[in-house]
Amino acid sequence: MNTITHSQRYLPHELNTKFYAVKLYRTGVGVSFVCRRYHISKSSLLRWNKKFDGTKDSLVNKSHRPLTRHPNSHTDEELKWIRDYHRRNPKISVCELYGKLRANKGYSRHPGSLYRIYRRLGYSSYAPSTKKKRKPQPYDTPTKLGVKWQMDVKYVPAACYSGSVPQKFYQYTM
C-alpha cells in the first residue's frame, strides 16, 4: 500500500508483524516489551494471540462484510416490484416508477433510495453528452521574421507621470 486515505486512522499491520509479535509473546517475553518492539497496542497483541494456532493463515484478516442485511434495506419483495415494473416498461423514468409503486404497491420509501436501488440494479443510464470535445488548434509560429507582429499596451498610472497634461497615457511595445 503506497498511499493512505484521509479517512484511515491507522496503518494496517502486516502479517509478518502479527506473526512474529505473537511468537515472541508466546516465548514468555512481557507484553509491554513486545508492544514497544513491534509498535502495536496491548489489545491487538492479545486479540492476535487468541486467534493464533501456529500458522500465519490464522492471522490473516477476514472479511468485514456483515452476514445479515440491514433491517432498513429494501426487502426482496420491493426489489421484485422494481424489477417487474422495469421489465414491463424499460423506458420508465424513476419519477413514474416511484408514483406507480406508491399508488399500486404501497411503497413508502424516499425517492432518493429508489433512485439509488435503480442505479445499483443497472437500470439508470446516463445520456451521452452532446457537447463536442475541445480539440486544441496548433499554434501558428511563423518561420520568417516580420510575418507576425505583436503589440503590448500598458497604462501609465498617474503616480508615475510627472507632467502637467491631464490625459491618460499608454505605453506601446512592439
PDB file of N, CA and C in Angstrom, residues 128-132:
ATOM      1  N   PRO A 128     -25.502  10.214 -23.184  1.00  0.00           N
ATOM      2  CA  PRO A 128     -24.180  10.694 -23.603  1.00  0.00           C
ATOM      3  C   PRO A 128     -24.213  12.198 -23.843  1.00  0.00           C
ATOM      4  N   SER A 129     -23.130  12.844 -23.534  1.00  0.00           N
ATOM      5  CA  SER A 129     -23.054  14.294 -23.666  1.00  0.00           C
ATOM      6  C   SER A 129     -23.076  14.692 -25.140  1.00  0.00           C
ATOM      7  N   THR A 130     -23.855  15.743 -25.445  1.00  0.00           N
ATOM      8  CA  THR A 130     -23.923  16.237 -26.824  1.00  0.00           C
ATOM      9  C   THR A 130     -22.860  17.302 -27.076  1.00  0.00           C
ATOM     10  N   LYS A 131     -22.162  17.691 -26.041  1.00  0.00           N
ATOM     11  CA  LYS A 131     -21.141  18.715 -26.170  1.00  0.00           C
ATOM     12  C   LYS A 131     -19.913  18.125 -26.860  1.00  0.00           C
ATOM     13  N   LYS A 132     -19.418  18.814 -27.879  1.00  0.00           N
ATOM     14  CA  LYS A 132     -18.251  18.326 -28.597  1.00  0.00           C
ATOM     15  C   LYS A 132     -16.998  18.541 -27.762  1.00  0.00           C
TER      16      LYS A 132
END
